[in-house]
CSV table of C-alpha atoms and ligand atoms in Angstrom, one decimal:
chain,number,residue,atom,x,y,z
A,1375,MET,CA,0.0,0.0,0.0
A,1376,GLU,CA,1.2,3.6,-0.8
A,1377,ILE,CA,1.9,5.5,2.4
A,1378,THR,CA,2.8,9.2,2.0
A,1379,ARG,CA,3.3,11.9,4.6
A,1380,PHE,CA,3.5,15.6,5.3
A,1381,ALA,CA,6.3,16.6,7.7
A,1382,PRO,CA,6.0,20.2,8.6
A,1383,SER,CA,8.3,21.8,11.2
A,1384,PRO,CA,5.9,23.5,13.6
A,1385,THR,CA,7.8,26.9,13.6
A,1386,GLY,CA,5.1,28.7,12.0
A,1387,HIS,CA,1.5,28.4,10.5
A,1388,LEU,CA,0.8,26.5,7.4
A,1389,HIS,CA,1.6,28.8,4.2
A,1390,ILE,CA,0.6,28.3,0.6
A,1391,GLY,CA,3.8,26.3,-0.2
A,1392,GLY,CA,3.4,23.9,2.5
A,1393,ALA,CA,-0.3,23.5,1.9
A,1394,ARG,CA,0.5,22.7,-1.6
A,1395,THR,CA,3.0,20.0,-0.6
A,1396,ALA,CA,0.5,18.6,1.9
A,1397,LEU,CA,-2.3,18.5,-0.7
A,1398,PHE,CA,-0.1,16.8,-3.4
A,1399,SER,CA,1.1,14.3,-1.0
A,1400,TRP,CA,-2.5,13.6,0.2
A,1401,LEU,CA,-3.9,13.5,-3.3
A,1402,TYR,CA,-1.2,11.0,-4.5
A,1403,ALA,CA,-1.9,8.8,-1.4
A,1404,LYS,CA,-5.7,9.0,-2.1
A,1405,SER,CA,-5.2,8.5,-5.9
A,1406,LYS,CA,-3.5,5.1,-4.9
A,1407,ASP,CA,-6.0,4.2,-2.3
A,1408,GLY,CA,-3.1,4.6,0.2
A,1409,LYS,CA,-2.6,6.4,3.5
A,1410,PHE,CA,-1.6,9.9,4.3
A,1411,LEU,CA,0.3,10.5,7.5
A,1412,LEU,CA,1.5,13.6,9.3
A,1413,ARG,CA,4.7,14.1,11.1
A,1414,PHE,CA,5.6,17.2,13.1
A,1415,GLU,CA,9.4,17.8,12.9
A,1416,ASP,CA,9.6,19.4,16.2
A,1417,THR,CA,13.1,18.8,17.4
A,1418,ASP,CA,14.0,22.4,17.2
A,1419,LYS,CA,12.9,23.2,20.8
A,1420,GLU,CA,13.3,26.9,20.6
A,1421,ARG,CA,11.4,27.5,17.4
A,1422,SER,CA,8.7,24.7,17.5
A,1423,LYS,CA,5.5,25.7,19.2
A,1424,ASP,CA,2.4,23.7,20.2
A,1425,GLU,CA,0.2,26.6,18.9
A,1426,TYR,CA,1.7,26.0,15.3
A,1427,CYS,CA,0.9,22.3,15.5
A,1428,GLU,CA,-2.6,23.1,16.3
A,1429,SER,CA,-2.8,25.7,13.6
A,1430,ILE,CA,-1.4,23.4,11.0
A,1431,LEU,CA,-3.9,20.8,12.0
A,1432,ASN,CA,-6.7,23.2,11.9
A,1433,SER,CA,-5.6,24.4,8.3
A,1434,LEU,CA,-5.4,20.8,7.1
A,1435,ASP,CA,-8.8,20.1,8.5
A,1436,TRP,CA,-10.3,23.2,6.9
A,1437,LEU,CA,-9.0,22.0,3.6
A,1438,GLY,CA,-10.3,18.5,4.2
A,1439,ILE,CA,-6.9,16.9,4.1
A,1440,ASP,CA,-7.6,14.2,6.5
A,1441,ILE,CA,-4.9,12.2,8.1
A,1442,ASP,CA,-5.0,8.5,8.4
A,1443,SER,CA,-3.5,8.1,11.9
A,1444,GLU,CA,-2.6,10.2,14.8
A,1445,PRO,CA,0.2,12.8,14.0
A,1446,VAL,CA,3.7,11.6,14.8
A,1447,TYR,CA,5.9,14.0,16.9
A,1448,GLN,CA,9.5,13.7,15.9
A,1449,SER,CA,10.6,14.8,19.3
A,1450,GLN,CA,9.1,11.7,20.9
A,1451,ASN,CA,11.3,9.4,18.8
A,1452,ILE,CA,14.6,10.7,19.9
A,1453,GLU,CA,15.5,7.7,21.9
A,1454,ARG,CA,14.8,5.5,18.9
A,1455,HIS,CA,16.9,7.7,16.6
A,1456,THR,CA,19.8,7.6,19.1
A,1457,LYS,CA,19.6,3.9,19.4
A,1458,LEU,CA,19.8,3.5,15.6
A,1459,ALA,CA,22.8,5.9,15.4
A,1460,TYR,CA,24.7,3.7,17.7
A,1461,GLU,CA,23.7,0.7,15.7
A,1462,LEU,CA,25.2,2.2,12.6
A,1463,LEU,CA,28.2,3.0,14.5
A,1464,GLU,CA,28.6,-0.7,15.6
A,1465,LYS,CA,27.9,-1.9,12.1
A,1466,GLY,CA,30.6,0.4,10.6
A,1467,PHE,CA,28.1,2.6,8.7
A,1468,ALA,CA,29.1,5.4,10.9
A,1469,TYR,CA,32.1,6.5,13.1
A,1470,SER,CA,33.0,8.5,16.0
A,1471,CYS,CA,34.8,11.8,15.6
A,1472,ASP,CA,36.3,14.2,18.1
A,1473,CYS,CA,37.5,16.9,15.9
A,1474,SER,CA,37.3,20.2,17.5
A,1475,GLU,CA,35.3,23.2,16.4
A,1476,GLU,CA,38.6,25.0,15.7
A,1477,ARG,CA,39.8,22.3,13.4
A,1478,LEU,CA,36.5,22.2,11.6
A,1479,ALA,CA,36.5,25.9,11.2
A,1480,GLU,CA,40.0,25.7,9.7
A,1481,ILE,CA,38.9,23.0,7.2
A,1482,ARG,CA,36.0,25.2,6.2
A,1483,THR,CA,38.1,28.3,5.7
A,1484,GLU,CA,40.6,26.4,3.7
A,1485,GLN,CA,37.8,25.0,1.5
A,1486,GLN,CA,36.3,28.3,1.1
A,1487,LYS,CA,39.6,29.7,0.0
A,1488,ASN,CA,39.8,27.0,-2.6
A,1489,LYS,CA,36.2,27.5,-3.7
A,1490,GLN,CA,35.4,24.0,-2.6
A,1491,LYS,CA,32.0,22.9,-1.0
A,1492,PRO,CA,32.2,22.7,2.8
A,1493,LYS,CA,32.8,19.0,3.7
A,1494,TYR,CA,34.3,17.1,6.5
A,1495,ASP,CA,37.8,15.9,5.4
A,1496,GLY,CA,37.4,12.4,6.8
A,1497,LYS,CA,40.2,12.5,9.2
A,1498,HIS,CA,38.7,9.9,11.6
A,1499,ARG,CA,36.8,8.0,9.1
A,1500,ASN,CA,38.9,5.0,9.4
A,1501,ASP,CA,40.2,5.4,12.9
A,1502,ASN,CA,37.6,3.5,14.7
A,1503,LEU,CA,37.8,5.8,17.5
A,1504,GLU,CA,36.1,4.6,20.7
A,1505,HIS,CA,32.9,6.6,21.0
A,1506,LYS,CA,33.0,8.8,24.1
A,1507,GLN,CA,30.9,11.6,25.5
A,1508,GLY,CA,31.4,14.9,23.6
A,1509,ASN,CA,32.2,13.0,20.4
A,1510,VAL,CA,29.9,13.2,17.4
A,1511,ILE,CA,28.8,10.2,15.3
A,1512,ARG,CA,29.3,10.9,11.6
A,1513,PHE,CA,27.7,8.9,8.7
A,1514,LYS,CA,30.1,7.1,6.6
A,1515,MET,CA,29.1,8.1,3.1
A,1516,PRO,CA,30.2,5.6,0.3
A,1517,ASP,CA,33.5,7.0,-1.1
A,1518,SER,CA,33.0,5.8,-4.7
A,1519,GLY,CA,30.0,5.4,-7.1
A,1520,TYR,CA,26.9,7.6,-7.3
A,1521,THR,CA,23.8,8.2,-5.4
A,1522,SER,CA,20.9,8.4,-7.8
A,1523,PHE,CA,17.1,8.1,-8.0
A,1524,ASP,CA,14.4,8.7,-10.5
A,1525,ASP,CA,12.4,11.6,-9.1
A,1526,GLU,CA,8.7,11.5,-10.0
A,1527,VAL,CA,8.7,15.1,-10.9
A,1528,LEU,CA,12.3,16.1,-11.8
A,1529,GLY,CA,13.5,12.9,-13.4
A,1530,GLU,CA,16.9,11.3,-12.9
A,1531,ILE,CA,19.0,12.8,-10.1
A,1532,LYS,CA,22.5,11.5,-9.8
A,1533,VAL,CA,25.4,12.7,-7.7
A,1534,ASN,CA,29.0,11.5,-7.4
A,1535,ASN,CA,29.3,10.2,-3.9
A,1536,ILE,CA,32.6,12.2,-3.6
A,1537,GLU,CA,30.3,15.3,-3.3
A,1538,LEU,CA,28.5,13.9,-0.3
A,1539,ASP,CA,29.6,14.9,3.2
A,1540,ASP,CA,30.1,12.5,6.2
A,1541,PHE,CA,27.4,14.4,8.0
A,1542,ILE,CA,26.8,14.2,11.7
A,1543,ILE,CA,24.0,11.9,12.8
A,1544,LEU,CA,24.5,12.2,16.6
A,1545,ARG,CA,25.7,15.5,18.0
A,1546,GLY,CA,28.2,15.9,20.9
A,1547,ASP,CA,25.3,16.6,23.2
A,1548,GLY,CA,23.7,13.3,22.3
A,1549,ASN,CA,21.0,14.7,20.0
A,1550,PRO,CA,20.3,13.1,16.6
A,1551,THR,CA,20.4,15.5,13.6
A,1552,TYR,CA,17.5,16.3,11.3
A,1553,ASN,CA,18.6,14.2,8.2
A,1554,PHE,CA,19.1,11.1,10.4
A,1555,SER,CA,15.8,11.5,12.4
A,1556,ALA,CA,13.8,12.2,9.2
A,1557,ALA,CA,15.0,9.1,7.5
A,1558,VAL,CA,14.5,6.8,10.6
A,1559,ASP,CA,11.0,8.2,11.0
A,1560,ASP,CA,10.3,7.8,7.3
A,1561,MET,CA,11.3,4.1,7.8
A,1562,ASP,CA,9.3,3.6,10.8
A,1563,MET,CA,6.2,5.1,9.4
A,1564,GLY,CA,6.5,2.8,6.4
A,1565,ILE,CA,6.7,5.7,4.0
A,1566,THR,CA,6.7,4.5,0.3
A,1567,THR,CA,6.6,8.0,-1.4
A,1568,VAL,CA,8.1,11.2,-0.1
A,1569,VAL,CA,6.5,14.3,-1.6
A,1570,ARG,CA,8.5,17.5,-0.5
A,1571,GLY,CA,9.8,20.8,-1.7
A,1572,ASP,CA,12.7,20.7,-4.0
A,1573,ASP,CA,14.7,22.7,-1.4
A,1574,HIS,CA,15.1,19.3,0.3
A,1575,LEU,CA,17.0,17.8,-2.6
A,1576,THR,CA,20.4,17.7,-0.9
A,1577,ASN,CA,18.7,16.1,2.2
A,1578,THR,CA,17.2,13.5,0.1
A,1579,LEU,CA,20.7,12.5,-1.2
A,1580,LYS,CA,21.9,12.1,2.4
A,1581,GLN,CA,18.8,10.3,3.5
A,1582,ILE,CA,18.9,7.8,0.7
A,1583,ASN,CA,22.3,6.6,2.0
A,1584,VAL,CA,20.8,6.5,5.4
A,1585,PHE,CA,18.0,4.2,4.2
A,1586,ASN,CA,20.6,1.9,2.5
A,1587,ALA,CA,22.5,1.7,5.7
A,1588,LEU,CA,19.3,1.0,7.7
A,1589,GLY,CA,18.3,-1.7,5.2
A,1590,TYR,CA,15.1,0.2,4.2
A,1591,LYS,CA,13.8,0.1,0.7
A,1592,ILE,CA,14.4,3.6,-0.8
A,1593,PRO,CA,11.0,5.3,-1.2
A,1594,ARG,CA,9.8,7.0,-4.2
A,1595,PHE,CA,10.6,10.7,-4.2
A,1596,ALA,CA,8.7,13.6,-5.8
A,1597,HIS,CA,10.3,17.1,-5.3
A,1598,LEU,CA,8.0,19.9,-5.9
A,1599,PRO,CA,9.4,23.0,-7.5
A,1600,MET,CA,9.1,26.3,-5.7
A,1601,VAL,CA,6.1,28.6,-5.8
A,1602,LEU,CA,7.5,32.0,-6.9
A,1603,SER,CA,6.0,35.5,-6.6
A,1604,GLU,CA,4.2,37.2,-9.6
A,1605,SER,CA,7.5,38.9,-10.2
A,1606,GLY,CA,9.4,35.6,-10.2
A,1607,LYS,CA,11.1,36.0,-6.8
A,1608,ARG,CA,11.0,33.9,-3.7
A,1609,LEU,CA,7.4,34.1,-2.3
A,1610,SER,CA,7.1,36.4,0.7
A,1611,LYS,CA,4.3,37.5,2.8
A,1612,ARG,CA,4.0,40.7,0.9
A,1613,ASP,CA,3.3,39.0,-2.4
A,1614,GLY,CA,0.8,36.4,-1.1
A,1615,ALA,CA,2.6,33.8,0.9
A,1616,LEU,CA,0.0,34.2,3.7
A,1617,ASP,CA,-0.8,31.7,6.3
A,1618,LEU,CA,-3.8,29.6,5.3
A,1619,PHE,CA,-6.0,30.9,8.1
A,1620,GLU,CA,-5.4,34.4,6.8
A,1621,TYR,CA,-7.0,33.4,3.5
A,1622,LYS,CA,-9.9,32.0,5.4
A,1623,ASN,CA,-10.2,35.2,7.4
A,1624,MET,CA,-10.2,37.2,4.3
A,1625,GLY,CA,-13.1,35.2,3.0
A,1626,TYR,CA,-11.6,32.7,0.6
A,1627,LEU,CA,-13.5,29.3,0.4
A,1628,GLU,CA,-12.0,25.9,0.9
A,1629,PRO,CA,-12.6,24.7,-2.7
A,1630,THR,CA,-11.0,27.9,-4.0
A,1631,ILE,CA,-7.8,27.2,-2.1
A,1632,ILE,CA,-7.8,23.5,-3.1
A,1633,ASN,CA,-8.2,24.3,-6.8
A,1634,TYR,CA,-5.8,27.2,-6.6
A,1635,LEU,CA,-3.1,25.1,-4.9
A,1636,VAL,CA,-3.6,22.3,-7.4
A,1637,LYS,CA,-3.2,24.8,-10.2
A,1638,LEU,CA,0.3,25.7,-8.7
A,1639,GLY,CA,2.1,23.0,-10.5
A,1640,TRP,CA,-0.5,20.5,-11.8
A,1641,SER,CA,-2.9,20.4,-14.7
A,1642,TYR,CA,-5.2,18.0,-16.3
A,1643,SER,CA,-6.0,18.8,-19.9
A,1644,ASP,CA,-7.7,22.2,-19.9
A,1645,GLN,CA,-10.0,21.6,-17.1
A,1646,GLU,CA,-10.2,24.5,-14.6
A,1647,ILE,CA,-12.6,23.4,-11.8
A,1648,PHE,CA,-12.2,20.1,-10.0
A,1649,SER,CA,-14.1,18.5,-7.2
A,1650,LYS,CA,-12.1,16.7,-4.6
A,1651,ASN,CA,-13.2,13.3,-6.1
A,1652,GLU,CA,-12.0,14.3,-9.5
A,1653,LEU,CA,-8.6,15.4,-8.3
A,1654,ILE,CA,-8.2,12.1,-6.5
A,1655,LYS,CA,-9.3,10.4,-9.7
A,1656,PHE,CA,-7.0,12.3,-12.0
A,1657,PHE,CA,-4.0,13.3,-9.9
A,1658,SER,CA,-0.7,11.8,-10.8
A,1659,LEU,CA,2.9,12.9,-9.8
A,1660,ASP,CA,4.3,12.6,-13.3
A,1661,SER,CA,2.0,15.4,-14.5
A,1662,VAL,CA,3.3,17.8,-11.9
A,1663,ASN,CA,5.1,20.7,-13.6
A,1664,SER,CA,8.9,20.4,-13.1
A,1665,SER,CA,9.5,24.1,-13.4
A,1666,PRO,CA,8.5,26.6,-10.6
A,1667,SER,CA,4.9,28.0,-10.6
A,1668,LYS,CA,3.9,31.6,-10.1
A,1669,TYR,CA,1.5,32.9,-7.4
A,1670,SER,CA,-1.4,34.8,-9.0
A,1671,GLU,CA,-3.8,36.8,-7.0
A,1672,GLU,CA,-6.0,37.2,-10.1
A,1673,LEU,CA,-6.5,33.5,-10.5
A,1674,LEU,CA,-7.1,33.0,-6.8
A,1675,ASN,CA,-9.9,35.7,-6.9
A,1676,TRP,CA,-11.3,34.1,-10.0
A,1677,TYR,CA,-11.6,30.9,-8.3
A,1678,ASN,CA,-13.1,32.5,-5.2
A,1679,ASN,CA,-15.7,34.3,-7.2
A,1680,TYR,CA,-16.7,31.2,-8.9
A,1681,TYR,CA,-17.1,29.2,-5.8
A,1682,ILE,CA,-18.9,32.0,-3.9
A,1683,LYS,CA,-21.4,32.0,-6.8
A,1684,ASP,CA,-21.5,28.2,-7.0
A,1685,MET,CA,-22.4,27.7,-3.3
A,1686,LYS,CA,-26.1,27.1,-2.3
A,1687,ILE,CA,-27.1,30.6,-1.1
A,1688,ASN,CA,-28.4,29.2,2.3
A,1689,ASP,CA,-25.1,27.5,2.9
A,1690,LEU,CA,-23.2,30.7,2.0
A,1691,VAL,CA,-25.3,32.7,4.4
A,1692,THR,CA,-24.9,30.1,7.2
A,1693,LEU,CA,-21.1,30.1,6.6
A,1694,ILE,CA,-20.9,33.9,6.9
A,1695,ARG,CA,-23.1,33.9,10.0
A,1696,ASN,CA,-21.1,31.2,11.7
A,1697,ASP,CA,-17.5,32.1,10.7
A,1698,TYR,CA,-17.3,35.8,10.2
A,1699,ASN,CA,-17.5,39.0,12.3
A,1700,ILE,CA,-20.3,41.1,10.8
A,1701,SER,CA,-20.6,44.6,12.1
A,1702,TYR,CA,-24.3,44.7,11.4
A,1703,ASN,CA,-27.2,42.4,12.4
A,1704,LEU,CA,-28.3,40.2,9.6
A,1705,ASP,CA,-31.6,39.7,11.3
A,1706,THR,CA,-32.6,43.3,10.8
A,1707,ASN,CA,-33.5,42.3,7.2
A,1708,ASN,CA,-35.6,39.2,6.5
A,1709,LYS,CA,-34.3,39.0,2.8
A,1710,THR,CA,-30.7,38.1,3.6
A,1711,SER,CA,-30.6,35.2,1.3
A,1712,GLU,CA,-31.8,37.3,-1.5
A,1713,ILE,CA,-29.5,40.2,-0.7
A,1714,PHE,CA,-26.4,38.0,-0.6
A,1715,ASN,CA,-27.5,36.2,-3.8
A,1716,LEU,CA,-27.7,39.5,-5.6
A,1717,MET,CA,-24.6,41.0,-4.3
A,1718,ARG,CA,-22.2,38.0,-4.7
A,1719,GLU,CA,-22.1,38.3,-8.4
A,1720,GLY,CA,-18.9,40.2,-8.8
A,1721,VAL,CA,-17.2,39.8,-5.4
A,1722,LYS,CA,-13.7,38.4,-4.8
A,1723,THR,CA,-14.0,37.5,-1.1
A,1724,LEU,CA,-16.8,37.0,1.6
A,1725,ILE,CA,-15.3,40.1,3.4
A,1726,GLU,CA,-16.0,42.1,0.3
A,1727,LEU,CA,-19.5,40.6,0.1
A,1728,ILE,CA,-20.2,41.4,3.7
A,1729,ASP,CA,-18.9,44.9,3.2
A,1730,ILE,CA,-20.9,45.8,0.0
A,1731,SER,CA,-24.1,44.4,1.5
A,1732,GLU,CA,-24.0,46.5,4.7
A,1733,PHE,CA,-26.3,49.2,3.4
A,1734,PHE,CA,-29.1,46.7,3.4
A,1735,TYR,CA,-28.8,46.6,7.1
A,1736,ILE,CA,-27.7,50.1,8.2
A,1737,VAL,CA,-28.2,53.5,6.9
A,1738,PRO,CA,-25.3,54.4,4.6
A,1739,ASP,CA,-22.8,57.0,5.4
A,1740,TYR,CA,-23.5,60.0,3.0
A,1741,LYS,CA,-20.5,61.9,3.9
A,1742,GLU,CA,-18.7,61.4,0.6
A,1743,ILE,CA,-21.5,62.1,-1.7
A,1744,ASN,CA,-22.4,64.9,-3.9
A,1745,ARG,CA,-25.8,66.2,-2.7
A,1746,SER,CA,-26.5,68.4,-5.7
A,1747,ILE,CA,-27.8,65.3,-7.7
A,1748,ILE,CA,-30.4,65.0,-5.1
A,1749,GLU,CA,-31.2,68.7,-4.6
A,1750,ASP,CA,-32.5,68.9,-8.1
A,1751,SER,CA,-34.8,66.0,-7.7
A,1752,LYS,CA,-36.3,66.9,-4.4
A,1753,ASN,CA,-40.0,67.2,-5.7
A,1754,ILE,CA,-39.7,64.1,-7.8
A,1755,LEU,CA,-38.4,62.1,-4.8
A,1756,GLU,CA,-41.0,63.3,-2.5
A,1757,ASN,CA,-43.8,62.4,-4.9
A,1758,PHE,CA,-42.3,59.1,-5.5
A,1759,ASN,CA,-42.1,58.5,-1.7
A,1760,ALA,CA,-45.7,59.5,-1.3
A,1761,ASN,CA,-46.6,56.9,-3.8
A,1762,LEU,CA,-44.5,54.0,-2.4
A,1763,GLY,CA,-47.5,52.9,-0.5
A,1764,SER,CA,-49.4,51.9,-3.7
A,1765,PHE,CA,-46.6,49.7,-5.1
A,1766,SER,CA,-46.8,45.9,-4.8
A,1767,PHE,CA,-44.0,44.3,-2.8
A,1768,GLU,CA,-45.2,40.9,-3.4
A,1769,SER,CA,-42.2,40.0,-5.5
A,1770,HIS,CA,-39.3,41.8,-7.2
A,1771,GLU,CA,-41.1,41.5,-10.5
A,1772,THR,CA,-44.4,43.0,-9.4
A,1773,LEU,CA,-42.5,45.8,-7.7
A,1774,GLU,CA,-40.3,46.4,-10.9
A,1775,ALA,CA,-43.5,46.7,-13.0
A,1776,ASP,CA,-45.0,49.3,-10.7
A,1777,VAL,CA,-41.9,51.4,-10.6
A,1778,LYS,CA,-41.7,51.3,-14.3
A,1779,ASN,CA,-45.4,52.3,-14.6
A,1780,TYR,CA,-44.9,55.1,-12.1
A,1781,ILE,CA,-42.1,56.5,-14.1
A,1782,LYS,CA,-44.1,56.3,-17.3
A,1783,ASP,CA,-47.3,57.8,-15.8
A,1784,ASN,CA,-45.4,60.7,-14.5
A,1785,ASP,CA,-43.5,61.5,-17.6
A,1786,LEU,CA,-40.2,60.9,-16.0
A,1787,LYS,CA,-37.0,59.6,-17.4
A,1788,PHE,CA,-35.5,56.7,-15.5
A,1789,PRO,CA,-32.2,58.5,-14.4
A,1790,GLN,CA,-34.3,61.3,-12.8
A,1791,ILE,CA,-35.4,58.9,-10.1
A,1792,GLY,CA,-32.8,56.2,-10.4
A,1793,LYS,CA,-29.7,58.2,-9.8
A,1794,PRO,CA,-30.7,60.1,-6.7
A,1795,LEU,CA,-32.5,57.1,-5.2
A,1796,ARG,CA,-29.6,54.8,-5.7
A,1797,ILE,CA,-27.4,57.2,-3.7
A,1798,ILE,CA,-30.0,57.7,-1.0
A,1799,LEU,CA,-30.7,54.1,-0.6
A,1800,SER,CA,-27.3,52.6,-0.9
A,1801,GLY,CA,-24.8,55.5,-0.3
A,1802,ARG,CA,-23.2,54.5,-3.7
A,1803,GLU,CA,-23.5,55.4,-7.3
A,1804,ASN,CA,-23.1,51.8,-8.6
A,1805,ALA,CA,-25.5,49.6,-6.9
A,1806,PRO,CA,-28.0,47.0,-8.0
A,1807,SER,CA,-31.1,48.1,-9.9
A,1808,ILE,CA,-33.6,50.5,-8.2
A,1809,SER,CA,-36.4,48.1,-8.0
A,1810,GLU,CA,-34.1,45.5,-6.5
A,1811,LEU,CA,-32.9,47.9,-3.9
A,1812,ILE,CA,-36.3,49.0,-3.0
A,1813,TYR,CA,-37.6,45.4,-2.9
A,1814,LEU,CA,-34.8,44.1,-0.7
A,1815,LEU,CA,-34.8,47.1,1.7
A,1816,GLY,CA,-38.6,46.9,2.1
A,1817,LYS,CA,-41.3,49.5,1.9
A,1818,LYS,CA,-40.8,51.0,5.4
A,1819,GLU,CA,-37.0,51.3,5.2
A,1820,THR,CA,-37.0,52.8,1.6
A,1821,SER,CA,-39.5,55.3,2.7
A,1822,LYS,CA,-37.7,56.2,5.8
A,1823,ARG,CA,-34.3,56.7,4.1
A,1824,ILE,CA,-35.9,58.9,1.4
A,1825,ALA,CA,-37.8,61.0,4.0
A,1826,SER,CA,-34.9,61.4,6.4
A,1827,PHE,CA,-32.5,62.3,3.6
A,1828,LEU,CA,-34.8,64.9,2.1
B,2053,LIG,N1,10.3,19.6,8.1
B,2053,LIG,C1,10.6,19.9,6.6
B,2053,LIG,C2,10.1,21.3,6.3
B,2053,LIG,O1,9.2,21.7,7.1
B,2053,LIG,C3,10.0,19.0,5.6
B,2053,LIG,C4,11.0,17.8,5.4
B,2053,LIG,C5,10.3,16.8,4.6
B,2053,LIG,O2,9.3,16.9,3.9
B,2053,LIG,O3,10.9,15.7,4.6
B,2053,LIG,O4,10.5,21.8,5.3
């Protein structure tokens, strides 16, 4: 059975890049009827925080990326990692080293001078030093041949073993290092495919050699190219690398984020919109793009507008009621579903929708508007208001017909009423049609706003 995992370091919230890695790993597992596991790589005691574990779990939960067993906490496996480091030492896959910091610094300076990659020079590689407190344990990289694998996304990756460092697996203070712990955990979790960012490529080369030494079958690897900003640079907060919950707070919907994340590096013919089930059916790692993708706010907003309009209106209103802070009381207008249905047409986010619908619930702020448009139409508006009582509010259609007849019967041109009325009722110049405004505000509120404005 395929088993994949997502292995975030809980040193921050889940951001777009991490969420994409998680999603691709999850989709691959699900597409193979396999399992998706979660491992918190929380061994950096200073930077790892419980609140980030919780926040990452919440974000995955929001996206519906479900985990097939309890999360693994790497810090709880340290004893196991240590034990295996000693085992490798005993079996000759690793060696003890007592080189001082000064000596290592000298080697580094020398290598920098000669424009060589930093690498331990192997002084104690064959010394069989007795391991004592304060020594480190180094992994004994093969000194000939190649380390290679066929990446599901990037194709063949091959490196001369001469390039690889005898990296430390157990520090002088007795703590295992990341590359060793990660490999042991992947083995213990039975991981068959590792999906991770391509910034981990050099780690993978080390870990492959650790797997060999541990006698674990090398998993499949899929390294995902970076997500870049619109200008082609590393994605930063400023150009969109927000934490997932910030997208949620801004009013982006879950299927928006799923489709958008998928679009960052994967496509299936020219289909733009996928349900989760379709994604699970169609997803494959070999159709993941091997070059970096670019963040696009326009695309994100396009998806969100699509899904805001696609949602059943009652579900949308329920979501807004339950999950968002609204500065006005939705219960002060009994046509909320119709209001949101009308107003959602061109919006990018739920926050925008909440914002532009406000005037249906509270009298708009007229500060910014030009009163002269209304001054000229005072009489017309007074007369209109006086007749409002005779209009039918049974449906939007009956009201629309009555407004039209009124305009005709009084020899008016539509803008004479429409323009000032729109401003009075909504506080804006571009708002929905007049009859819609009046219908959704209701007779009483419409009349009140006209009278108090005049
Ligand atoms: N903990 C690593 C990170 O957050 C992930 C490593 C991996 O996927 O193996 O970047």
